[in-house]
């Protein structure tokens, strides 16, 4: 008797947990998305909310994008929403994008898929009748649930709800064969840990270490763009350090970024880079700069009577970082934003620095990069735990001084000089050429010593006097 009632209690408790989860999720699905599901069901199709959105709703995080899975074929989906279709390239793989009010919803036919031998797209997709088949192709249990909000029915064959509660990332099915189909999933394993602050299941991690040691070429097949997107999400995640340490531990990092091989052999340096990532604001270019800033240290290390030195490690690091960012197909503009920070991260950070020197630094790196450099230095200091107080004071002093200089418009760039290259050529009788640029630079330096000098009159007088002296 006691047993029976105990079971009943346990069952009732499980039911409460299960239903309360759904009850919390239902009101947070936008009506527009629910109506897409409703319209498909009205035509006799099945339709479920699936993937990352459902996971995020359970976690009370705002979903990034909305996915609906259905047994309707792509043509049939198009017939249901003739005037709300968005032109989209996914149809061949079963995805039709529908505009639900303002919200784009990707409606995808239940499918199974083959291996990604080109690392971009599955070799084949096969449409299926059941949502369970569709869920079984998905990467992780927490991403492999489906909810019919109208029937209030959750389909969860791989116990994704339980893993969400335990905060675990675990593959659907055998990790080795799932990574064999698509090696990108190994990176996604760490990306979700970093973004959600979950832990990775140990068996899954062992499989990754095994792949990394045994068949490192597996990841070579994955397109650089897909790798880049996963790394970007990982780096900006709230638990970025956790994800990065996993990549290091399993050997994945050196496979995707061989530039890190010497760093990984110096665990204190690797840990310093990760700690800098954790300490810096979660903006993409700052996170990358933090991760890469000391990449040049192993190659430039020297030792003499006075200690260990890394002369020129910024330049060496910048070169390695440039290769890495280009391989991942970052835009040149983005790469330059990161590289300037790597290149300049050793800027003198001395409380005694003069306004002139600060203005010149601002002019050299640009105003935006200047504040980024301060942030990078701050994170660098926090991450090394060294000379914390002195450098910290210098930095906060810098920030307010630079802000004051900006307010007084005393920070200039070359284009803000009150004269231009034509004036220089006219006064000095020069033809276009590098000499003109050199003299503009000279004027600029003269002005940074005293911004009051930046008037057309005074600059022309300066040029006249220069001419007289020649
Ligand atoms: P995000 O919030 O970053 O968009 P997400 O979980 O939605 O996270 P997506 O990359 O948008 O991730 O993929 C949507 C869904 O498609 C995933 O939740 C997962 O079910 C499935 N999926 C995506 N990529 C893969 C893959 N490489 N292998 C298996 N399933 C995948
Ligand atoms: Mg998504």
Short mmCIF file of C-alpha atoms and ligand atoms in Angstrom, two decimals:
data_model
loop_
_atom_site.label_atom_id
_atom_site.label_comp_id
_atom_site.label_asym_id
_atom_site.label_seq_id
_atom_site.Cartn_x
_atom_site.Cartn_y
_atom_site.Cartn_z
CA UNK A 1 0.00 0.00 0.00
CA UNK A 2 2.73 2.41 1.03
CA UNK A 3 4.65 1.55 -2.14
CA UNK A 4 1.65 2.28 -4.32
CA UNK A 5 0.92 5.60 -2.77
CA UNK A 6 4.64 6.45 -2.92
CA UNK A 7 4.61 5.77 -6.64
CA UNK A 8 1.51 7.80 -7.04
CA UNK A 9 3.15 10.71 -5.29
CA UNK A 10 6.25 10.39 -7.39
CA UNK A 11 4.17 10.25 -10.53
CA UNK A 12 2.14 13.24 -9.45
CA UNK A 13 5.32 15.17 -8.71
CA UNK A 14 6.81 14.28 -12.09
CA UNK A 15 3.59 15.32 -13.75
CA UNK A 16 3.62 18.63 -11.93
CA UNK A 17 7.22 19.31 -12.93
CA UNK A 18 6.55 18.35 -16.47
CA UNK A 19 3.36 20.31 -16.86
CA UNK A 20 4.59 23.37 -15.00
CA UNK A 21 7.49 23.52 -17.38
CA UNK A 22 5.12 23.64 -20.31
CA UNK A 23 2.84 26.06 -18.52
CA UNK A 24 5.70 28.46 -18.12
CA UNK A 25 6.69 28.12 -21.76
CA UNK A 26 3.28 28.45 -23.42
CA UNK A 27 2.57 32.09 -22.58
CA UNK A 28 6.00 33.09 -23.82
CA UNK A 29 5.51 31.86 -27.36
CA UNK A 30 4.56 34.85 -29.53
CA UNK A 31 1.01 34.60 -30.86
CA UNK A 32 2.34 35.00 -34.41
CA UNK A 33 4.45 31.86 -34.06
CA UNK A 34 1.60 29.89 -32.54
CA UNK A 35 -0.64 30.94 -35.43
CA UNK A 36 1.82 29.45 -37.95
CA UNK A 37 1.50 26.14 -36.11
CA UNK A 38 -2.25 26.56 -35.90
CA UNK A 39 -2.64 27.13 -39.63
CA UNK A 40 -0.58 24.06 -40.49
CA UNK A 41 -2.63 21.96 -38.10
CA UNK A 42 -5.89 23.34 -39.54
CA UNK A 43 -4.81 21.82 -42.89
CA UNK A 44 -4.33 18.47 -41.21
CA UNK A 45 -0.54 18.60 -40.83
CA UNK A 46 1.48 18.10 -37.69
CA UNK A 47 3.46 21.08 -36.48
CA UNK A 48 5.77 21.65 -33.52
CA UNK A 49 7.98 24.32 -32.11
CA UNK A 50 11.49 22.79 -32.09
CA UNK A 51 15.18 23.45 -31.58
CA UNK A 52 16.94 26.31 -29.85
CA UNK A 53 13.81 28.42 -29.30
CA UNK A 54 12.11 25.73 -27.26
CA UNK A 55 15.28 25.12 -25.26
CA UNK A 56 15.66 28.85 -24.58
CA UNK A 57 12.01 29.21 -23.52
CA UNK A 58 12.47 26.47 -20.93
CA UNK A 59 15.57 28.30 -19.69
CA UNK A 60 13.72 31.62 -19.71
CA UNK A 61 16.18 33.06 -22.19
CA UNK A 62 15.00 35.11 -25.18
CA UNK A 63 15.09 32.86 -28.27
CA UNK A 64 17.27 33.90 -31.21
CA UNK A 65 15.17 32.44 -33.98
CA UNK A 66 12.00 30.41 -34.35
CA UNK A 67 11.86 26.95 -35.89
CA UNK A 68 8.76 24.93 -36.64
CA UNK A 69 8.94 21.30 -37.73
CA UNK A 70 6.11 19.76 -39.75
CA UNK A 71 5.24 16.72 -41.83
CA UNK A 72 4.03 19.04 -44.62
CA UNK A 73 6.38 19.00 -47.61
CA UNK A 74 7.99 22.31 -48.60
CA UNK A 75 5.53 22.80 -51.50
CA UNK A 76 2.64 22.17 -49.16
CA UNK A 77 4.00 24.66 -46.66
CA UNK A 78 4.18 27.22 -49.45
CA UNK A 79 0.55 26.53 -50.27
CA UNK A 80 -0.50 27.17 -46.68
CA UNK A 81 1.28 30.55 -46.57
CA UNK A 82 1.14 31.80 -50.17
CA UNK A 83 1.47 35.48 -49.34
CA UNK A 84 3.80 35.31 -46.35
CA UNK A 85 6.82 33.59 -47.86
CA UNK A 86 10.32 34.97 -47.60
CA UNK A 87 12.73 34.20 -50.41
CA UNK A 88 15.18 31.82 -48.89
CA UNK A 89 17.70 29.26 -50.06
CA UNK A 90 16.79 26.46 -47.70
CA UNK A 91 13.92 24.89 -49.63
CA UNK A 92 16.00 22.10 -51.12
CA UNK A 93 16.77 20.99 -47.57
CA UNK A 94 13.17 21.29 -46.54
CA UNK A 95 13.06 24.78 -45.05
CA UNK A 96 10.54 27.44 -46.02
CA UNK A 97 10.71 30.80 -44.28
CA UNK A 98 7.34 32.27 -43.35
CA UNK A 99 6.76 35.76 -42.05
CA UNK A 100 4.62 35.61 -38.92
CA UNK A 101 3.77 39.27 -38.47
CA UNK A 102 7.25 40.71 -38.07
CA UNK A 103 8.80 37.41 -36.97
CA UNK A 104 10.50 35.14 -39.49
CA UNK A 105 9.70 31.49 -38.75
CA UNK A 106 11.64 28.69 -40.44
CA UNK A 107 9.23 25.88 -41.23
CA UNK A 108 11.13 22.68 -41.92
CA UNK A 109 9.81 19.33 -43.04
CA UNK A 110 10.61 16.42 -40.70
CA UNK A 111 13.74 14.92 -42.11
CA UNK A 112 16.70 12.71 -41.58
CA UNK A 113 20.01 13.53 -43.13
CA UNK A 114 23.26 11.92 -44.19
CA UNK A 115 26.83 12.84 -43.35
CA UNK A 116 28.18 16.31 -44.12
CA UNK A 117 31.07 15.16 -46.32
CA UNK A 118 31.66 18.66 -47.64
CA UNK A 119 31.37 20.01 -44.12
CA UNK A 120 28.63 22.43 -45.18
CA UNK A 121 25.49 20.60 -46.14
CA UNK A 122 24.29 17.08 -45.55
CA UNK A 123 24.83 14.81 -48.56
CA UNK A 124 21.19 13.89 -48.61
CA UNK A 125 18.03 14.68 -46.76
CA UNK A 126 15.11 12.36 -46.53
CA UNK A 127 11.70 13.62 -45.51
CA UNK A 128 10.04 11.74 -42.70
CA UNK A 129 6.58 11.33 -41.26
CA UNK A 130 7.31 11.45 -37.59
CA UNK A 131 8.64 14.18 -35.40
CA UNK A 132 10.62 11.60 -33.42
CA UNK A 133 12.66 10.78 -36.54
CA UNK A 134 13.36 14.47 -36.98
CA UNK A 135 14.44 14.88 -33.38
CA UNK A 136 16.83 11.94 -33.66
CA UNK A 137 18.97 13.77 -36.25
CA UNK A 138 19.52 16.73 -33.93
CA UNK A 139 22.79 17.29 -32.14
CA UNK A 140 22.12 17.51 -28.41
CA UNK A 141 19.31 16.32 -26.18
CA UNK A 142 18.46 19.85 -25.03
CA UNK A 143 18.03 20.82 -28.70
CA UNK A 144 15.98 17.74 -29.54
CA UNK A 145 12.55 18.43 -28.10
CA UNK A 146 9.33 19.40 -29.85
CA UNK A 147 6.29 21.17 -28.46
CA UNK A 148 2.80 21.35 -29.92
CA UNK A 149 1.52 24.40 -28.06
CA UNK A 150 -2.11 23.81 -29.09
CA UNK A 151 -2.30 20.21 -27.90
CA UNK A 152 0.08 21.20 -25.07
CA UNK A 153 2.12 18.17 -25.95
CA UNK A 154 5.88 17.88 -25.42
CA UNK A 155 7.80 15.27 -27.42
CA UNK A 156 11.04 14.55 -25.62
CA UNK A 157 12.39 11.11 -26.56
CA UNK A 158 15.98 11.84 -25.45
CA UNK A 159 15.18 13.36 -22.07
CA UNK A 160 16.19 16.86 -23.00
CA UNK A 161 14.07 18.31 -20.20
CA UNK A 162 16.00 16.30 -17.67
CA UNK A 163 19.31 17.45 -19.14
CA UNK A 164 18.11 21.05 -19.07
CA UNK A 165 17.37 20.68 -15.38
CA UNK A 166 20.74 19.05 -14.77
CA UNK A 167 22.40 21.61 -17.02
CA UNK A 168 24.18 19.02 -19.14
CA UNK A 169 25.06 18.96 -22.84
CA UNK A 170 24.84 15.43 -24.19
CA UNK A 171 24.64 14.14 -27.75
CA UNK A 172 21.58 12.45 -29.13
CA UNK A 173 22.86 8.93 -29.66
CA UNK A 174 26.43 7.70 -29.76
CA UNK A 175 28.83 10.68 -29.73
CA UNK A 176 31.48 9.08 -31.91
CA UNK A 177 29.11 8.36 -34.76
CA UNK A 178 27.36 11.72 -34.42
CA UNK A 179 30.71 13.55 -34.66
CA UNK A 180 31.65 11.34 -37.57
CA UNK A 181 28.58 12.62 -39.46
CA UNK A 182 29.35 16.26 -38.72
CA UNK A 183 32.52 17.25 -36.91
CA UNK A 184 31.22 20.75 -36.24
CA UNK A 185 29.11 19.24 -33.48
CA UNK A 186 32.31 18.90 -31.43
CA UNK A 187 32.64 22.68 -31.43
CA UNK A 188 28.94 23.13 -30.80
CA UNK A 189 29.34 20.91 -27.72
CA UNK A 190 31.61 23.56 -26.20
CA UNK A 191 29.68 26.47 -27.67
CA UNK A 192 26.52 25.48 -25.82
CA UNK A 193 28.48 24.97 -22.59
CA UNK A 194 29.88 28.49 -22.96
CA UNK A 195 26.60 30.15 -23.90
CA UNK A 196 24.36 28.33 -21.42
CA UNK A 197 26.94 27.74 -18.69
CA UNK A 198 26.18 24.02 -18.77
CA UNK A 199 28.62 21.20 -18.24
CA UNK A 200 29.50 18.69 -20.91
CA UNK A 201 28.77 15.04 -20.40
CA UNK A 202 32.01 13.17 -19.71
CA UNK A 203 31.43 10.40 -22.24
CA UNK A 204 30.87 12.96 -24.98
CA UNK A 205 34.09 14.74 -24.09
CA UNK A 206 36.04 11.48 -24.16
CA UNK A 207 34.74 10.86 -27.65
CA UNK A 208 35.95 14.30 -28.74
CA UNK A 209 39.42 13.77 -27.29
CA UNK A 210 39.50 10.44 -29.12
CA UNK A 211 38.55 12.04 -32.44
CA UNK A 212 41.02 14.90 -31.93
CA UNK A 213 43.86 12.49 -31.24
CA UNK A 214 42.88 9.89 -33.82
CA UNK A 215 41.38 11.70 -36.79
CA UNK A 216 42.16 15.41 -36.60
CA UNK A 217 41.39 15.77 -40.31
CA UNK A 218 37.70 15.37 -39.51
CA UNK A 219 37.40 19.06 -38.66
CA UNK A 220 39.36 20.09 -41.73
CA UNK A 221 36.27 19.24 -43.77
CA UNK A 222 34.10 21.72 -41.93
CA UNK A 223 33.80 25.08 -43.66
CA UNK A 224 35.72 27.93 -42.00
CA UNK A 225 32.54 30.02 -41.86
CA UNK A 226 30.72 27.45 -39.76
CA UNK A 227 33.71 27.15 -37.43
CA UNK A 228 33.88 30.93 -37.16
CA UNK A 229 30.21 31.24 -36.19
CA UNK A 230 30.55 28.67 -33.43
CA UNK A 231 33.74 30.24 -32.08
CA UNK A 232 32.09 33.67 -32.08
CA UNK A 233 29.17 32.42 -30.05
CA UNK A 234 31.50 30.52 -27.71
CA UNK A 235 33.76 33.54 -27.13
CA UNK A 236 30.89 35.87 -26.30
CA UNK A 237 29.19 33.35 -24.03
CA UNK A 238 28.81 33.97 -20.29
CA UNK A 239 30.98 30.92 -19.60
CA UNK A 240 33.47 31.44 -22.43
CA UNK A 241 36.34 30.22 -20.27
CA UNK A 242 34.62 26.90 -19.74
CA UNK A 243 34.22 26.39 -23.48
CA UNK A 244 37.79 27.44 -24.24
CA UNK A 245 39.28 25.19 -21.59
CA UNK A 246 37.37 22.29 -23.14
CA UNK A 247 38.79 23.09 -26.58
CA UNK A 248 42.30 23.16 -25.10
CA UNK A 249 41.87 20.00 -23.04
CA UNK A 250 40.64 17.91 -25.95
CA UNK A 251 43.12 19.24 -28.49
CA UNK A 252 40.41 20.81 -30.66
CA UNK A 253 41.88 24.29 -30.35
CA UNK A 254 45.18 23.44 -32.00
CA UNK A 255 43.34 21.59 -34.76
CA UNK A 256 41.24 24.61 -35.68
CA UNK A 257 43.97 27.13 -34.84
CA UNK A 258 47.49 25.68 -35.14
CA UNK A 259 48.82 29.15 -34.23
CA UNK A 260 47.96 28.20 -30.66
CA UNK A 261 50.15 25.07 -30.59
CA UNK A 262 53.11 26.76 -28.83
CA UNK A 263 50.75 28.59 -26.48
CA UNK A 264 49.03 25.38 -25.42
CA UNK A 265 52.46 24.01 -24.48
CA UNK A 266 52.81 26.93 -22.05
CA UNK A 267 49.82 26.35 -19.77
CA UNK A 268 50.27 29.57 -17.76
CA UNK A 269 50.14 31.62 -20.93
CA UNK A 270 47.12 29.71 -22.24
CA UNK A 271 45.36 30.24 -18.93
CA UNK A 272 46.27 33.93 -19.01
CA UNK A 273 44.66 34.35 -22.44
CA UNK A 274 41.52 32.57 -21.27
CA UNK A 275 41.40 34.64 -18.09
CA UNK A 276 41.74 37.81 -20.20
CA UNK A 277 38.77 36.70 -22.31
CA UNK A 278 36.77 36.16 -19.14
CA UNK A 279 37.73 39.57 -17.79
CA UNK A 280 36.95 41.65 -20.87
CA UNK A 281 33.53 42.95 -21.94
CA UNK A 282 31.60 40.40 -24.03
CA UNK A 283 31.94 42.29 -27.30
CA UNK A 284 33.10 40.13 -30.15
CA UNK A 285 36.17 42.09 -31.26
CA UNK A 286 37.28 42.62 -27.66
CA UNK A 287 36.93 38.93 -26.87
CA UNK A 288 38.99 38.01 -29.92
CA UNK A 289 41.64 40.60 -29.09
CA UNK A 290 41.85 39.29 -25.53
CA UNK A 291 42.19 35.72 -26.77
CA UNK A 292 44.90 36.58 -29.28
CA UNK A 293 46.83 39.40 -27.64
CA UNK A 294 49.84 37.36 -26.49
CA UNK A 295 49.91 34.86 -29.34
CA UNK A 296 53.43 36.06 -30.22
CA UNK A 297 54.97 35.38 -26.83
CA UNK A 298 56.32 31.85 -27.30
CA UNK A 299 58.16 32.80 -30.49
CA UNK A 300 59.79 35.90 -29.03
CA UNK A 301 60.78 34.61 -25.60
CA UNK A 302 64.35 35.38 -24.59
CA UNK A 303 66.15 35.16 -21.28
CA UNK A 304 69.15 37.06 -20.00
CA UNK A 305 70.64 38.23 -16.71
CA UNK A 306 67.74 40.61 -16.13
CA UNK A 307 64.98 38.07 -16.67
CA UNK A 308 62.59 36.78 -19.34
CA UNK A 309 61.62 39.09 -22.20
CA UNK A 310 59.16 39.01 -25.06
CA UNK A 311 60.51 41.80 -27.23
CA UNK A 312 58.28 42.53 -30.19
CA UNK A 313 55.68 39.95 -29.20
CA UNK A 314 52.88 42.34 -30.25
CA UNK A 315 54.11 42.41 -33.85
CA UNK A 316 54.77 38.66 -33.91
CA UNK A 317 51.34 38.06 -32.40
CA UNK A 318 49.67 40.36 -34.88
CA UNK A 319 51.09 38.35 -37.79
CA UNK A 320 49.87 35.05 -36.37
CA UNK A 321 46.50 36.54 -35.50
CA UNK A 322 46.11 37.94 -39.02
CA UNK A 323 46.64 34.49 -40.53
CA UNK A 324 44.16 32.93 -38.14
CA UNK A 325 41.46 35.55 -38.72
CA UNK A 326 41.86 35.35 -42.46
CA UNK A 327 41.59 31.58 -42.45
CA UNK A 328 38.30 31.90 -40.60
CA UNK A 329 37.16 34.33 -43.32
CA UNK A 330 36.57 37.29 -41.07
CA UNK A 331 35.99 40.53 -42.95
CA UNK A 332 39.07 42.71 -43.32
CA UNK A 333 37.38 45.46 -41.35
CA UNK A 334 36.71 43.16 -38.42
CA UNK A 335 40.19 41.66 -38.53
CA UNK A 336 41.73 45.13 -38.53
CA UNK A 337 39.70 46.09 -35.46
CA UNK A 338 41.15 43.10 -33.62
CA UNK A 339 44.68 43.40 -35.00
CA UNK A 340 45.15 47.03 -34.03
CA UNK A 341 44.45 46.02 -30.44
CA UNK A 342 46.93 43.14 -30.59
CA UNK A 343 49.52 45.42 -32.18
CA UNK A 344 49.13 48.23 -29.66
CA UNK A 345 48.32 46.35 -26.48
CA UNK A 346 51.70 47.23 -24.93
CA UNK A 347 51.04 51.00 -25.17
CA UNK A 348 52.77 52.83 -22.34
CA UNK A 349 50.45 52.88 -19.38
CA UNK A 350 52.14 55.28 -17.08
CA UNK A 351 50.34 57.78 -14.87
CA UNK A 352 52.95 60.36 -15.88
CA UNK A 353 52.02 60.25 -19.56
CA UNK A 354 51.47 63.77 -20.91
CA UNK A 355 48.35 65.02 -22.69
CA UNK A 356 50.41 65.35 -25.85
CA UNK A 357 51.44 61.71 -25.69
CA UNK A 358 47.84 60.67 -25.06
CA UNK A 359 46.61 62.73 -27.99
CA UNK A 360 49.23 61.17 -30.23
CA UNK A 361 48.23 57.69 -29.14
CA UNK A 362 44.61 58.58 -29.85
CA UNK A 363 45.57 59.87 -33.27
CA UNK A 364 47.58 56.77 -34.05
CA UNK A 365 44.95 54.20 -33.11
CA UNK A 366 41.73 56.22 -33.50
CA UNK A 367 39.36 57.15 -30.72
CA UNK A 368 37.33 53.97 -30.78
CA UNK A 369 40.36 51.72 -30.56
CA UNK A 370 41.73 53.87 -27.78
CA UNK A 371 38.94 52.99 -25.38
CA UNK A 372 39.14 49.38 -26.52
CA UNK A 373 42.86 49.41 -25.70
CA UNK A 374 42.13 50.67 -22.22
CA UNK A 375 39.59 47.88 -21.78
CA UNK A 376 42.06 45.31 -23.07
CA UNK A 377 44.75 46.57 -20.72
CA UNK A 378 42.29 46.48 -17.84
CA UNK A 379 41.37 42.87 -18.59
CA UNK A 380 45.03 41.97 -19.09
CA UNK A 381 45.88 43.37 -15.66
CA UNK A 382 42.93 41.69 -13.98
CA UNK A 383 43.89 38.41 -15.63
CA UNK A 384 47.50 38.54 -14.49
CA UNK A 385 46.73 39.81 -11.00
CA UNK A 386 50.00 41.80 -11.19
CA UNK A 387 50.70 45.39 -10.17
CA UNK A 388 47.00 45.64 -9.90
CA UNK A 389 46.70 48.89 -8.00
CA UNK A 390 49.27 51.07 -9.73
CA UNK A 391 48.30 50.22 -13.29
CA UNK A 392 44.64 50.30 -12.42
CA UNK A 393 44.94 53.86 -11.16
CA UNK A 394 46.85 54.88 -14.27
CA UNK A 395 44.14 53.39 -16.46
CA UNK A 396 41.15 55.00 -14.82
CA UNK A 397 43.07 58.27 -14.86
CA UNK A 398 43.65 57.81 -18.59
CA UNK A 399 40.03 57.17 -19.35
CA UNK A 400 38.84 60.34 -17.67
CA UNK A 401 41.67 62.42 -19.15
CA UNK A 402 40.92 61.16 -22.64
CA UNK A 403 37.25 61.86 -22.14
CA UNK A 404 38.11 65.39 -21.05
CA UNK A 405 40.37 65.86 -24.08
CA UNK A 406 37.58 64.63 -26.32
CA UNK A 407 35.09 66.95 -24.71
CA UNK A 408 37.40 69.85 -25.38
CA UNK A 409 37.87 68.49 -28.89
CA UNK A 410 41.56 68.33 -28.30
CA UNK A 411 41.90 64.89 -29.82
CA UNK A 412 42.34 65.16 -33.55
CA UNK A 413 42.89 63.01 -36.55
CA UNK A 414 44.85 64.02 -39.63
CA UNK A 415 41.68 64.81 -41.57
CA UNK A 416 40.66 67.31 -38.91
CA UNK A 417 43.74 69.49 -39.54
CA UNK A 418 42.73 72.97 -40.63
CA UNK A 419 44.81 72.64 -43.82
CA UNK A 420 45.03 69.82 -46.36
CA UNK A 421 47.56 68.36 -48.78
CA UNK A 422 46.70 70.90 -51.49
CA UNK A 423 47.63 73.75 -49.16
CA UNK A 424 50.94 72.05 -48.38
CA UNK A 425 51.70 71.61 -52.10
CA UNK A 426 50.68 75.20 -52.90
CA UNK A 427 52.79 76.85 -50.20
CA UNK A 428 55.87 74.68 -50.61
CA UNK A 429 55.56 74.26 -54.38
CA UNK A 430 55.53 70.49 -54.14
CA UNK A 431 54.17 67.87 -56.55
CA UNK A 432 51.90 65.13 -55.13
CA UNK A 433 53.95 62.44 -53.42
CA UNK A 434 55.06 60.98 -50.11
CA UNK A 435 56.72 64.23 -49.08
CA UNK A 436 53.28 65.87 -48.80
CA UNK A 437 52.13 63.16 -46.41
CA UNK A 438 55.30 63.52 -44.35
CA UNK A 439 54.71 67.24 -43.94
CA UNK A 440 51.03 66.71 -43.04
CA UNK A 441 52.28 64.37 -40.33
CA UNK A 442 54.71 67.00 -39.12
CA UNK A 443 51.90 69.58 -38.93
CA UNK A 444 49.80 67.10 -37.10
CA UNK A 445 52.47 66.49 -34.48
CA UNK A 446 52.96 70.21 -34.07
CA UNK A 447 49.23 70.59 -33.45
CA UNK A 448 49.01 67.74 -30.95
CA UNK A 449 51.44 69.67 -28.74
CA UNK A 450 48.93 72.49 -28.57
CA UNK A 451 45.53 72.11 -30.21
CA UNK A 452 45.12 75.90 -30.31
CA UNK A 453 47.53 75.81 -33.23
CA UNK A 454 44.91 74.12 -35.40
CA UNK A 455 43.80 77.19 -37.33
CA UNK A 456 44.29 77.65 -41.03
CA UNK A 457 46.13 80.89 -40.45
CA UNK A 458 48.69 79.50 -38.02
CA UNK A 459 49.30 76.37 -40.05
CA UNK A 460 49.87 78.38 -43.26
CA UNK A 461 52.28 80.60 -41.34
CA UNK A 462 54.10 77.50 -40.11
CA UNK A 463 54.45 76.33 -43.71
CA UNK A 464 55.66 79.76 -44.89
CA UNK A 465 58.34 79.78 -42.23
CA UNK A 466 59.35 76.27 -43.13
CA UNK A 467 59.73 77.41 -46.72
CA UNK A 468 61.90 80.36 -45.70
CA UNK A 469 64.22 78.08 -43.74
CA UNK A 470 64.83 75.81 -46.72
P1 LIG B 1 21.04 29.57 -31.33
O1 LIG B 1 20.26 30.07 -30.19
O2 LIG B 1 22.46 29.97 -31.27
O3 LIG B 1 20.42 29.84 -32.68
P2 LIG B 1 20.23 26.88 -31.85
O4 LIG B 1 20.09 25.70 -30.94
O5 LIG B 1 18.99 27.45 -32.43
O6 LIG B 1 21.06 27.98 -31.10
P3 LIG B 1 21.09 26.58 -34.51
O7 LIG B 1 22.49 26.46 -35.02
O8 LIG B 1 20.28 27.77 -34.88
O9 LIG B 1 21.22 26.44 -32.95
O10 LIG B 1 20.32 25.26 -34.95
C1 LIG B 1 18.92 25.06 -34.73
C2 LIG B 1 18.63 23.60 -34.34
O11 LIG B 1 19.01 22.74 -35.41
C3 LIG B 1 19.44 23.14 -33.14
O12 LIG B 1 18.77 23.41 -31.92
C4 LIG B 1 19.57 21.66 -33.40
O13 LIG B 1 18.40 20.96 -33.01
C5 LIG B 1 19.67 21.58 -34.91
N1 LIG B 1 21.07 21.59 -35.41
C6 LIG B 1 21.78 22.66 -35.79
N2 LIG B 1 22.99 22.33 -36.22
C7 LIG B 1 23.07 21.00 -36.12
C8 LIG B 1 24.09 20.05 -36.42
N3 LIG B 1 25.27 20.42 -36.88
N4 LIG B 1 23.80 18.74 -36.20
C9 LIG B 1 22.58 18.37 -35.72
N5 LIG B 1 21.61 19.20 -35.42
C10 LIG B 1 21.83 20.52 -35.61
MG1 LIG B 2 18.98 29.01 -33.80
#
